Amino acid sequence: MLNRVRSAVAHLVSSGGASSPRPKSPDLPNATSVPPATPEEPKSPSARRGIGSGAPAKTVEARASFSRPTFLQLSPGGLRRADDHAGRLVQSPPDTGRRLPWSTGYAEVINAGKSRHNEDQACCEVVYVEGRRSIAGAPKEPSRGQGLCFYYWGLFDGHAGGGAAEMASRLLHRHIREQLRDLVEILQDPSPPPLCLPSTPGTPGSCDPSLLVGPQSCWSSQKDVTHESLIIGAIENAFQLMDEQMARERRGHQVEGGCCALVVVYLLGKVYVANAGDSRAIIVRNGEIIPMSREFTPETERQRLQLLGFLKPELLGGEFTHLEFPRRVQPKELGQRILYRDQNMTGWAYKKIELEDLRFPLVCGEGKKARVMATIGVTRGLGDHNLKVCSSTLPIKPFLSCFPEVRVYDLTQYEHCPDDVLVLGTDGLWDVTNDYEVAATVDRVLSTYEPNDSSRYTALAQALVLGSRGIPRDRGWRLPNNKLGSGDDISVFVIPLGGPGSYS
């Protein structure tokens, strides 16, 4: 056990273990693929967030195809240039092509060599939802009422391979659409949502109010449920269904690795930002910064992880302790009183060290080096169903949540100008650029363009990517202050909140 832990700490993340890549399916509408053209493999493995044991990563990568979002409209030569770690050219949709909805800006760049290909994926769609209704005594059928449209943006930051990110970019918005189908008529009705959907009277699922509330019932009244909360629930369920589909198809379709997911849905005047992972979104409105997400890492979710380890110690496999210590406890410190904290604590206290405390902590490290079970640095996302502790068969998936946190912004409550934007970025952006620097770039770039110039948002996305990537120097990619630029994949959406269109 100690040897395995030492190996895990030494590497932090394993460089092997992704399953074989999923072959390209004929129903992949949002991916353009070309066989890898890079003759020489980068020396640095793709192991930022950790992968499980199994086949070496380079064996898997050698058979993988390289895919980018179709809205980039990359030719085979463009795909090869986008796959170049040395040049790291910024990619954006061409000016001559059909613009993204809402004049959205997008830019991306490949990593500096930590993985063979760009493992980020992106999706931008306008999705029509056709409602369905249930008629007493008859199966569900399409509704004759008018459907709904929602705008959708998604960033998917893959790790241990690009399969999960590619799959999520193709399918997650379809799961959201399916979840919204039952709600089309409800969302178009201003009255409160019904407690139950209509069904055949007298059958299980029918609602008899006399059975739900009695004179002695503690339910004095029905809870208020808003249309907004129904949409949030639909998005949350869609994430779970996407994760379950990955679990089912990880063997047959070779869905390797996992991914963080940052999704934006615009529906009925409101923007819903759903985040599972360490990508982030902020609104910059009249110079004000409004966070629309937060990172989910071993540090930010320490207490949730520790509580699960406390309630289900079998998940720790006798190899880990749910307690946290300021540093690794040494055998010579048995019987001494040392600082610790458990799942209930935000502060620190002292406890007498026992033999079980010599196990490796469930959560270890700080900042970007924080890990769950010394393996993975994010605690929410999709996929990772094959992820194991380094040099062990202990699964990590039980500690990872696929459920996003959803925040809502009501566009109808504010008068927005063309310089008000929602910025989405994978962690490659935020690792080296803070919120205030992003806001300053927004002001600097947009002020040089006319308000009705739709290319301004693409220019802003490119500036944000370039500002985090830096320029090549003798010692790697550097920022103007000579600090290291981001060596990670960087993907950015810029969504204008002031137009086009009406938000009423």
Short mmCIF file of C-alpha atoms in Angstrom, two decimals:
data_model
loop_
_atom_site.label_atom_id
_atom_site.label_comp_id
_atom_site.label_asym_id
_atom_site.label_seq_id
_atom_site.Cartn_x
_atom_site.Cartn_y
_atom_site.Cartn_z
CA MET A 1 0.00 0.00 0.00
CA LEU A 2 2.74 2.48 0.94
CA ASN A 3 4.54 1.77 -2.32
CA ARG A 4 1.38 2.44 -4.26
CA VAL A 5 0.80 5.70 -2.41
CA ARG A 6 4.40 6.82 -2.93
CA SER A 7 3.98 6.10 -6.62
CA ALA A 8 0.73 8.08 -6.71
CA VAL A 9 2.25 11.06 -4.94
CA ALA A 10 5.33 11.02 -7.13
CA HIS A 11 3.28 11.17 -10.28
CA LEU A 12 0.13 12.88 -8.90
CA VAL A 13 -1.58 11.47 -11.93
CA SER A 14 -0.91 8.37 -13.92
CA SER A 15 0.21 8.63 -17.51
CA GLY A 16 -1.64 5.53 -18.61
CA GLY A 17 -4.99 3.87 -18.47
CA ALA A 18 -7.34 5.44 -20.97
CA SER A 19 -9.44 2.87 -22.73
CA SER A 20 -9.22 2.45 -26.48
CA PRO A 21 -10.60 5.36 -28.49
CA ARG A 22 -14.17 5.20 -29.71
CA PRO A 23 -14.35 4.81 -33.48
CA LYS A 24 -16.07 7.65 -35.30
CA SER A 25 -19.77 6.94 -35.62
CA PRO A 26 -21.75 7.97 -38.71
CA ASP A 27 -24.09 10.10 -36.57
CA LEU A 28 -21.53 12.59 -35.31
CA PRO A 29 -22.87 15.90 -36.67
CA ASN A 30 -20.66 18.19 -34.65
CA ALA A 31 -17.19 16.82 -35.22
CA THR A 32 -14.75 16.93 -38.09
CA SER A 33 -12.02 14.31 -37.93
CA VAL A 34 -8.78 13.58 -39.69
CA PRO A 35 -6.17 10.95 -38.85
CA PRO A 36 -3.33 12.36 -36.81
CA ALA A 37 -0.74 13.98 -39.03
CA THR A 38 1.83 14.78 -36.39
CA PRO A 39 4.73 12.35 -37.00
CA GLU A 40 6.38 12.81 -33.63
CA GLU A 41 4.55 12.39 -30.35
CA PRO A 42 4.96 15.08 -27.66
CA LYS A 43 7.07 13.93 -24.76
CA SER A 44 4.61 15.13 -22.11
CA PRO A 45 1.68 12.72 -21.50
CA SER A 46 -1.92 13.82 -21.17
CA ALA A 47 -2.35 13.47 -17.44
CA ARG A 48 -3.42 16.84 -16.08
CA ARG A 49 -6.32 15.44 -14.06
CA GLY A 50 -5.20 11.84 -13.75
CA ILE A 51 -6.27 8.59 -15.37
CA GLY A 52 -6.56 5.02 -14.23
CA SER A 53 -4.46 1.98 -14.80
CA GLY A 54 -4.43 0.05 -18.06
CA ALA A 55 -2.92 0.46 -21.52
CA PRO A 56 -0.28 3.15 -22.00
CA ALA A 57 -1.74 6.48 -23.08
CA LYS A 58 0.50 6.81 -26.14
CA THR A 59 -0.77 3.48 -27.50
CA VAL A 60 -4.34 4.75 -27.27
CA GLU A 61 -3.51 8.17 -28.69
CA ALA A 62 -1.74 6.66 -31.68
CA ARG A 63 -5.04 5.17 -32.87
CA ALA A 64 -7.19 8.18 -32.03
CA SER A 65 -8.60 10.64 -34.53
CA PHE A 66 -8.38 14.39 -34.09
CA SER A 67 -11.72 16.21 -34.16
CA ARG A 68 -12.69 19.85 -33.82
CA PRO A 69 -16.10 21.58 -33.77
CA THR A 70 -17.62 21.72 -37.25
CA PHE A 71 -18.45 25.42 -36.89
CA LEU A 72 -14.71 26.09 -37.23
CA GLN A 73 -15.03 24.78 -40.83
CA LEU A 74 -11.44 23.54 -40.82
CA SER A 75 -10.01 21.95 -43.95
CA PRO A 76 -7.68 18.93 -43.58
CA GLY A 77 -4.75 21.34 -43.74
CA GLY A 78 -6.42 23.58 -41.17
CA LEU A 79 -6.89 20.60 -38.86
CA ARG A 80 -3.21 19.79 -39.08
CA ARG A 81 -2.28 23.39 -38.28
CA ALA A 82 -4.71 23.39 -35.35
CA ASP A 83 -2.94 20.26 -34.08
CA ASP A 84 0.50 21.91 -34.07
CA HIS A 85 1.90 22.25 -30.55
CA ALA A 86 4.84 24.36 -31.69
CA GLY A 87 2.92 27.09 -33.49
CA ARG A 88 -0.24 26.98 -31.33
CA LEU A 89 -2.29 28.95 -33.85
CA VAL A 90 -5.54 30.41 -32.52
CA GLN A 91 -8.59 28.97 -34.29
CA SER A 92 -11.90 30.80 -34.84
CA PRO A 93 -14.86 30.43 -37.22
CA PRO A 94 -14.04 32.03 -40.59
CA ASP A 95 -15.40 35.49 -41.39
CA THR A 96 -16.78 34.16 -44.68
CA GLY A 97 -18.85 31.43 -43.06
CA ARG A 98 -22.22 31.49 -41.37
CA ARG A 99 -21.85 33.27 -38.03
CA LEU A 100 -22.66 31.59 -34.76
CA PRO A 101 -26.03 32.41 -33.17
CA TRP A 102 -26.22 35.77 -31.38
CA SER A 103 -22.99 36.79 -33.18
CA THR A 104 -21.20 34.69 -30.57
CA GLY A 105 -17.43 34.89 -30.60
CA TYR A 106 -15.28 31.78 -30.25
CA ALA A 107 -11.56 31.04 -30.18
CA GLU A 108 -9.40 28.10 -29.14
CA VAL A 109 -5.80 26.97 -29.10
CA ILE A 110 -4.13 23.60 -28.54
CA ASN A 111 -1.96 22.88 -25.52
CA ALA A 112 1.82 23.21 -25.48
CA GLY A 113 2.41 19.45 -25.53
CA LYS A 114 0.80 17.94 -22.45
CA SER A 115 -1.48 15.80 -24.63
CA ARG A 116 -1.22 14.75 -28.24
CA HIS A 117 -4.39 16.53 -29.34
CA ASN A 118 -6.67 19.32 -28.16
CA GLU A 119 -8.98 17.57 -25.69
CA ASP A 120 -11.39 20.53 -25.40
CA GLN A 121 -14.62 20.44 -27.40
CA ALA A 122 -17.30 23.07 -28.02
CA CYS A 123 -20.88 23.21 -29.24
CA CYS A 124 -23.17 26.11 -30.22
CA GLU A 125 -26.71 25.31 -31.34
CA VAL A 126 -30.24 26.62 -31.69
CA VAL A 127 -32.47 23.77 -30.54
CA TYR A 128 -36.19 23.38 -31.22
CA VAL A 129 -38.23 21.50 -28.60
CA GLU A 130 -41.45 19.89 -29.74
CA GLY A 131 -43.77 19.31 -26.82
CA ARG A 132 -45.61 16.11 -26.04
CA ARG A 133 -48.63 15.55 -23.91
CA SER A 134 -50.35 12.64 -22.25
CA ILE A 135 -54.03 12.02 -23.05
CA ALA A 136 -56.10 9.94 -20.64
CA GLY A 137 -56.09 6.37 -21.86
CA ALA A 138 -53.63 7.01 -24.68
CA PRO A 139 -49.87 6.98 -24.96
CA LYS A 140 -47.91 10.20 -25.20
CA GLU A 141 -48.00 11.90 -28.56
CA PRO A 142 -46.52 15.07 -29.99
CA SER A 143 -48.27 18.20 -28.77
CA ARG A 144 -50.25 20.25 -31.28
CA GLY A 145 -49.20 23.41 -29.48
CA GLN A 146 -46.29 25.58 -30.48
CA GLY A 147 -42.88 24.32 -29.43
CA LEU A 148 -39.98 26.19 -27.83
CA CYS A 149 -36.54 27.17 -29.03
CA PHE A 150 -33.51 27.49 -26.80
CA TYR A 151 -30.01 28.70 -27.53
CA TYR A 152 -27.21 26.47 -26.34
CA TRP A 153 -23.47 26.87 -25.79
CA GLY A 154 -21.22 24.19 -24.33
CA LEU A 155 -17.53 23.89 -23.46
CA PHE A 156 -16.18 20.45 -22.60
CA ASP A 157 -12.67 20.13 -21.19
CA GLY A 158 -11.52 16.54 -21.62
CA HIS A 159 -8.93 14.67 -19.61
CA ALA A 160 -7.32 11.24 -20.08
CA GLY A 161 -8.47 11.34 -23.69
CA GLY A 162 -10.94 13.32 -25.76
CA GLY A 163 -13.71 10.74 -26.14
CA ALA A 164 -15.96 11.92 -23.31
CA ALA A 165 -15.69 15.58 -24.33
CA GLU A 166 -16.50 14.76 -27.95
CA MET A 167 -19.49 12.65 -26.98
CA ALA A 168 -20.86 15.30 -24.62
CA SER A 169 -20.47 18.01 -27.25
CA ARG A 170 -22.61 15.97 -29.64
CA LEU A 171 -25.31 14.72 -27.31
CA LEU A 172 -25.81 16.77 -24.13
CA HIS A 173 -28.04 19.38 -25.79
CA ARG A 174 -30.19 16.53 -27.12
CA HIS A 175 -30.67 15.20 -23.60
CA ILE A 176 -31.70 18.72 -22.50
CA ARG A 177 -34.18 18.91 -25.38
CA GLU A 178 -35.68 15.56 -24.40
CA GLN A 179 -36.07 16.65 -20.78
CA LEU A 180 -37.83 19.84 -21.85
CA ARG A 181 -40.38 18.08 -24.07
CA ASP A 182 -42.72 17.32 -21.16
CA LEU A 183 -42.51 20.96 -20.08
CA VAL A 184 -43.35 22.81 -23.29
CA GLU A 185 -47.03 23.42 -22.51
CA ILE A 186 -46.32 24.02 -18.83
CA LEU A 187 -43.68 26.65 -19.55
CA GLN A 188 -46.03 28.46 -21.94
CA ASP A 189 -48.76 28.60 -19.30
CA PRO A 190 -48.27 31.47 -16.79
CA SER A 191 -50.05 29.54 -14.02
CA PRO A 192 -47.97 27.53 -11.51
CA PRO A 193 -46.80 24.10 -12.70
CA PRO A 194 -49.12 21.18 -11.90
CA LEU A 195 -48.14 18.79 -9.17
CA CYS A 196 -48.51 15.80 -11.52
CA LEU A 197 -48.50 15.42 -15.27
CA PRO A 198 -51.81 14.13 -16.67
CA SER A 199 -52.22 10.37 -16.83
CA THR A 200 -54.97 7.76 -16.94
CA PRO A 201 -57.33 8.19 -13.94
CA GLY A 202 -57.10 5.46 -11.34
CA THR A 203 -53.68 4.24 -12.43
CA PRO A 204 -50.38 4.62 -10.57
CA GLY A 205 -49.16 8.14 -11.04
CA SER A 206 -52.61 9.73 -10.99
CA CYS A 207 -53.02 12.52 -8.47
CA ASP A 208 -55.84 12.28 -5.96
CA PRO A 209 -55.58 15.35 -3.70
CA SER A 210 -57.42 13.55 -0.89
CA LEU A 211 -54.58 11.02 -0.74
CA LEU A 212 -51.90 13.68 -0.62
CA VAL A 213 -53.19 16.06 2.06
CA GLY A 214 -55.24 15.09 5.10
CA PRO A 215 -56.47 17.00 8.14
CA GLN A 216 -53.55 15.77 10.26
CA SER A 217 -50.98 16.00 7.48
CA CYS A 218 -47.76 17.94 8.03
CA TRP A 219 -48.15 19.17 4.45
CA SER A 220 -50.25 22.21 5.17
CA SER A 221 -49.88 23.46 1.61
CA GLN A 222 -48.14 22.58 -1.62
CA LYS A 223 -44.64 23.96 -2.09
CA ASP A 224 -44.25 26.69 -4.66
CA VAL A 225 -42.47 25.42 -7.77
CA THR A 226 -41.46 27.93 -10.45
CA HIS A 227 -40.96 27.50 -14.17
CA GLU A 228 -37.34 28.45 -13.60
CA SER A 229 -36.83 25.53 -11.22
CA LEU A 230 -38.34 23.14 -13.77
CA ILE A 231 -35.78 24.22 -16.36
CA ILE A 232 -32.98 23.84 -13.81
CA GLY A 233 -34.22 20.33 -13.04
CA ALA A 234 -34.33 19.47 -16.74
CA ILE A 235 -30.70 20.54 -17.16
CA GLU A 236 -29.60 18.61 -14.06
CA ASN A 237 -31.37 15.45 -15.25
CA ALA A 238 -29.83 15.83 -18.70
CA PHE A 239 -26.32 15.86 -17.20
CA GLN A 240 -27.11 12.68 -15.26
CA LEU A 241 -28.53 10.95 -18.33
CA MET A 242 -25.48 11.96 -20.35
CA ASP A 243 -23.21 10.44 -17.71
CA GLU A 244 -25.27 7.25 -17.61
CA GLN A 245 -25.06 6.96 -21.40
CA MET A 246 -21.27 7.28 -21.19
CA ALA A 247 -21.25 4.48 -18.61
CA ARG A 248 -23.29 2.21 -20.88
CA GLU A 249 -21.29 2.92 -24.01
CA ARG A 250 -17.78 3.19 -22.60
CA ARG A 251 -16.98 -0.36 -23.72
CA GLY A 252 -18.84 -0.65 -27.01
CA HIS A 253 -17.94 2.84 -28.25
CA GLN A 254 -14.61 3.21 -26.44
CA VAL A 255 -15.50 6.48 -24.65
CA GLU A 256 -12.20 7.21 -22.94
CA GLY A 257 -11.53 9.58 -20.08
CA GLY A 258 -13.87 12.21 -18.73
CA CYS A 259 -14.61 15.88 -19.13
CA CYS A 260 -15.64 19.01 -17.30
CA ALA A 261 -18.81 20.54 -18.72
CA LEU A 262 -19.82 24.22 -18.81
CA VAL A 263 -23.17 24.80 -20.51
CA VAL A 264 -25.31 27.88 -21.15
CA VAL A 265 -28.99 27.67 -22.08
CA TYR A 266 -31.02 30.74 -23.05
CA LEU A 267 -34.75 30.10 -22.74
CA LEU A 268 -37.74 32.40 -22.18
CA GLY A 269 -35.68 35.46 -21.34
CA LYS A 270 -33.29 33.83 -18.87
CA VAL A 271 -29.75 32.54 -19.13
CA TYR A 272 -29.02 29.27 -17.30
CA VAL A 273 -25.32 28.56 -16.65
CA ALA A 274 -24.64 24.95 -15.64
CA ASN A 275 -21.14 24.01 -14.51
CA ALA A 276 -19.64 20.67 -13.54
CA GLY A 277 -15.86 21.00 -13.25
CA ASP A 278 -13.23 23.73 -13.21
CA SER A 279 -14.27 25.75 -16.26
CA ARG A 280 -15.83 29.10 -15.39
CA ALA A 281 -18.19 31.79 -16.65
CA ILE A 282 -18.49 35.48 -15.79
CA ILE A 283 -20.71 38.32 -16.97
CA VAL A 284 -19.04 41.66 -17.62
CA ARG A 285 -21.80 44.29 -17.50
CA ASN A 286 -20.95 47.98 -17.63
CA GLY A 287 -17.56 47.17 -16.11
CA GLU A 288 -19.11 45.10 -13.30
CA ILE A 289 -18.05 41.46 -12.89
CA ILE A 290 -20.79 38.94 -12.08
CA PRO A 291 -19.54 35.36 -11.44
CA MET A 292 -21.88 32.83 -13.02
CA SER A 293 -20.11 29.67 -11.85
CA ARG A 294 -17.51 28.35 -9.45
CA GLU A 295 -14.85 25.70 -9.69
CA PHE A 296 -15.44 22.21 -8.31
CA THR A 297 -12.13 20.88 -7.08
CA PRO A 298 -10.93 18.69 -4.18
CA GLU A 299 -10.47 21.85 -2.11
CA THR A 300 -13.86 23.44 -2.81
CA GLU A 301 -15.69 20.14 -2.26
CA ARG A 302 -13.55 18.78 0.56
CA GLN A 303 -16.41 18.41 3.02
CA ARG A 304 -18.68 16.60 0.54
CA LEU A 305 -15.89 14.15 -0.27
CA GLN A 306 -15.01 13.59 3.37
CA LEU A 307 -18.65 13.04 4.30
CA LEU A 308 -18.98 10.35 1.63
CA GLY A 309 -15.80 8.69 2.84
CA PHE A 310 -17.08 8.81 6.43
CA LEU A 311 -20.51 7.38 5.57
CA LYS A 312 -19.15 4.73 3.18
CA PRO A 313 -15.68 3.75 4.41
CA GLU A 314 -15.67 0.78 2.03
CA LEU A 315 -15.11 3.26 -0.81
CA LEU A 316 -11.74 4.09 0.76
CA GLY A 317 -10.62 0.47 0.39
CA GLY A 318 -8.62 0.50 3.63
CA GLU A 319 -6.03 2.62 1.77
CA PHE A 320 -7.27 6.15 2.53
CA THR A 321 -8.52 8.16 5.49
CA HIS A 322 -11.33 10.68 5.17
CA LEU A 323 -9.55 12.99 7.63
CA GLU A 324 -7.36 15.87 6.49
CA PHE A 325 -4.03 16.81 8.05
CA PRO A 326 -1.76 19.77 7.26
CA ARG A 327 0.83 17.27 6.02
CA ARG A 328 1.32 13.54 5.79
CA VAL A 329 1.34 11.89 9.22
CA GLN A 330 4.49 9.88 10.00
CA PRO A 331 4.57 6.53 11.86
CA LYS A 332 6.81 8.07 14.54
CA GLU A 333 3.97 10.47 15.39
CA LEU A 334 1.63 7.73 16.65
CA GLY A 335 0.12 8.82 19.97
CA GLN A 336 0.93 12.49 19.44
CA ARG A 337 -1.72 15.19 19.10
CA ILE A 338 -1.71 16.72 15.60
CA LEU A 339 -3.89 19.20 13.75
CA TYR A 340 -6.73 17.71 11.69
CA ARG A 341 -10.19 18.43 10.36
CA ASP A 342 -13.08 16.20 9.30
CA GLN A 343 -16.21 16.51 7.17
CA ASN A 344 -17.98 18.78 9.66
CA MET A 345 -15.17 21.26 10.21
CA THR A 346 -14.04 24.42 8.47
CA GLY A 347 -11.45 25.14 11.14
CA TRP A 348 -8.75 22.94 12.66
CA ALA A 349 -8.40 21.04 15.94
CA TYR A 350 -6.01 18.53 17.55
CA LYS A 351 -6.46 14.77 17.78
CA LYS A 352 -4.41 11.87 19.00
CA ILE A 353 -2.87 10.03 16.05
CA GLU A 354 -3.98 6.42 15.68
CA LEU A 355 -2.87 3.71 13.29
CA GLU A 356 -5.70 4.45 10.81
CA ASP A 357 -4.48 8.04 10.50
CA LEU A 358 -1.32 6.82 8.76
CA ARG A 359 -3.36 6.05 5.65
CA PHE A 360 -3.14 8.43 2.73
CA PRO A 361 -5.67 11.31 2.95
CA LEU A 362 -8.67 11.24 0.65
CA VAL A 363 -8.00 14.89 -0.28
CA CYS A 364 -4.41 16.05 -0.56
CA GLY A 365 -2.44 18.94 -2.04
CA GLU A 366 -3.27 22.60 -2.57
CA GLY A 367 -4.45 24.72 -5.49
CA LYS A 368 -3.97 23.15 -8.92
CA LYS A 369 -2.06 20.29 -7.26
CA ALA A 370 -5.00 19.22 -5.07
CA ARG A 371 -6.12 15.67 -5.82
CA VAL A 372 -8.80 13.17 -4.86
CA MET A 373 -7.15 9.87 -3.94
CA ALA A 374 -3.87 11.30 -5.29
CA THR A 375 -5.25 10.97 -8.80
CA ILE A 376 -7.74 13.54 -10.16
CA GLY A 377 -7.97 17.30 -9.69
CA VAL A 378 -11.67 17.90 -10.43
CA THR A 379 -14.65 16.56 -8.51
CA ARG A 380 -17.54 17.11 -10.94
CA GLY A 381 -17.87 16.24 -14.59
CA LEU A 382 -18.96 13.58 -17.04
CA GLY A 383 -17.38 10.20 -17.69
CA ASP A 384 -14.35 8.82 -15.79
CA HIS A 385 -16.17 5.53 -15.28
CA ASN A 386 -12.95 3.53 -15.69
CA LEU A 387 -10.83 5.78 -13.49
CA LYS A 388 -8.88 3.93 -10.79
CA VAL A 389 -6.42 4.98 -8.12
CA CYS A 390 -2.88 4.93 -9.44
CA SER A 391 -1.40 1.41 -9.21
CA SER A 392 -4.65 0.13 -7.67
CA THR A 393 -8.05 -1.24 -8.62
CA LEU A 394 -9.90 1.15 -6.30
CA PRO A 395 -12.50 3.12 -8.33
CA ILE A 396 -12.68 6.91 -7.97
CA LYS A 397 -16.00 7.48 -9.78
CA PRO A 398 -18.13 7.18 -6.58
CA PHE A 399 -16.54 10.42 -5.35
CA LEU A 400 -17.15 12.30 -8.61
CA SER A 401 -20.49 13.99 -9.22
CA CYS A 402 -22.02 14.52 -12.66
CA PHE A 403 -24.55 17.07 -11.35
CA PRO A 404 -23.90 20.70 -12.28
CA GLU A 405 -24.49 23.80 -10.27
CA VAL A 406 -26.97 25.95 -12.21
CA ARG A 407 -27.07 29.73 -11.87
CA VAL A 408 -29.70 31.92 -13.50
CA TYR A 409 -29.45 35.42 -14.96
CA ASP A 410 -32.63 37.21 -16.03
CA LEU A 411 -31.88 39.22 -19.17
CA THR A 412 -35.22 41.05 -18.97
CA GLN A 413 -34.29 42.78 -15.70
CA TYR A 414 -31.54 44.95 -17.21
CA GLU A 415 -30.93 47.22 -20.15
CA HIS A 416 -27.86 45.78 -21.82
CA CYS A 417 -25.50 47.52 -24.17
CA PRO A 418 -23.44 45.85 -26.93
CA ASP A 419 -20.40 45.78 -24.63
CA ASP A 420 -22.10 43.58 -22.01
CA VAL A 421 -20.95 39.99 -22.49
CA LEU A 422 -20.95 36.54 -20.95
CA VAL A 423 -17.48 34.98 -21.12
CA LEU A 424 -17.10 31.19 -20.93
CA GLY A 425 -13.66 29.66 -20.65
CA THR A 426 -12.01 26.35 -19.89
CA ASP A 427 -9.45 26.35 -17.09
CA GLY A 428 -6.66 27.05 -19.59
CA LEU A 429 -7.94 30.64 -19.62
CA TRP A 430 -8.52 31.10 -15.90
CA ASP A 431 -5.28 29.47 -14.77
CA VAL A 432 -3.32 32.57 -15.80
CA THR A 433 -5.99 35.27 -16.27
CA ASN A 434 -8.21 36.54 -13.46
CA ASP A 435 -11.67 38.09 -13.69
CA TYR A 436 -10.39 41.67 -13.59
CA GLU A 437 -7.93 41.04 -16.41
CA VAL A 438 -10.72 39.52 -18.50
CA ALA A 439 -12.93 42.56 -17.83
CA ALA A 440 -10.07 44.89 -18.82
CA THR A 441 -9.61 42.97 -22.08
CA VAL A 442 -13.35 43.20 -22.75
CA ASP A 443 -13.24 46.98 -22.39
CA ARG A 444 -10.04 47.40 -24.40
CA VAL A 445 -11.03 45.23 -27.37
CA LEU A 446 -14.70 46.15 -27.72
CA SER A 447 -13.93 49.88 -27.54
CA THR A 448 -11.99 49.58 -30.81
CA TYR A 449 -14.99 48.21 -32.75
CA GLU A 450 -18.29 49.75 -33.80
CA PRO A 451 -21.20 48.45 -31.70
CA ASN A 452 -22.89 46.94 -34.77
CA ASP A 453 -19.74 45.12 -35.93
CA SER A 454 -20.57 41.47 -35.26
CA SER A 455 -16.94 40.40 -35.63
CA ARG A 456 -16.04 42.26 -32.43
CA TYR A 457 -16.94 39.28 -30.25
CA THR A 458 -14.74 36.89 -32.20
CA ALA A 459 -11.90 39.41 -31.91
CA LEU A 460 -12.48 39.55 -28.15
CA ALA A 461 -12.41 35.74 -27.85
CA GLN A 462 -9.15 35.66 -29.81
CA ALA A 463 -7.63 38.36 -27.59
CA LEU A 464 -8.54 36.42 -24.44
CA VAL A 465 -6.99 33.23 -25.80
CA LEU A 466 -3.84 35.02 -26.96
CA GLY A 467 -3.54 36.83 -23.63
CA SER A 468 -3.53 33.53 -21.73
CA ARG A 469 -1.38 31.60 -24.21
CA GLY A 470 1.41 34.19 -24.35
CA ILE A 471 4.20 34.21 -26.91
CA PRO A 472 6.97 31.62 -27.46
CA ARG A 473 10.32 32.39 -25.88
CA ASP A 474 13.44 30.43 -25.01
CA ARG A 475 11.84 29.02 -21.87
CA GLY A 476 8.36 28.26 -23.18
CA TRP A 477 5.24 30.37 -23.63
CA ARG A 478 5.45 33.63 -21.71
CA LEU A 479 3.09 36.48 -20.83
CA PRO A 480 4.13 40.15 -21.19
CA ASN A 481 5.14 40.15 -17.49
CA ASN A 482 7.43 37.17 -18.27
CA LYS A 483 5.32 34.79 -16.21
CA LEU A 484 4.48 31.43 -17.72
CA GLY A 485 1.51 31.44 -20.07
CA SER A 486 -1.06 28.67 -20.11
CA GLY A 487 0.26 25.41 -21.53
CA ASP A 488 -3.23 23.90 -21.44
CA ASP A 489 -5.88 23.75 -24.14
CA ILE A 490 -7.78 27.05 -24.09
CA SER A 491 -11.35 27.49 -25.37
CA VAL A 492 -13.44 30.66 -25.04
CA PHE A 493 -16.99 31.68 -25.95
CA VAL A 494 -18.01 35.36 -25.84
CA ILE A 495 -21.80 35.79 -25.83
CA PRO A 496 -23.15 39.34 -26.26
CA LEU A 497 -25.97 40.14 -23.82
CA GLY A 498 -27.03 43.35 -25.53
CA GLY A 499 -28.12 41.84 -28.80
CA PRO A 500 -29.03 40.82 -31.33
CA GLY A 501 -32.72 40.27 -30.73
CA SER A 502 -35.26 41.22 -28.11
CA TYR A 503 -35.34 39.64 -24.67
CA SER A 504 -38.97 40.41 -23.96
#
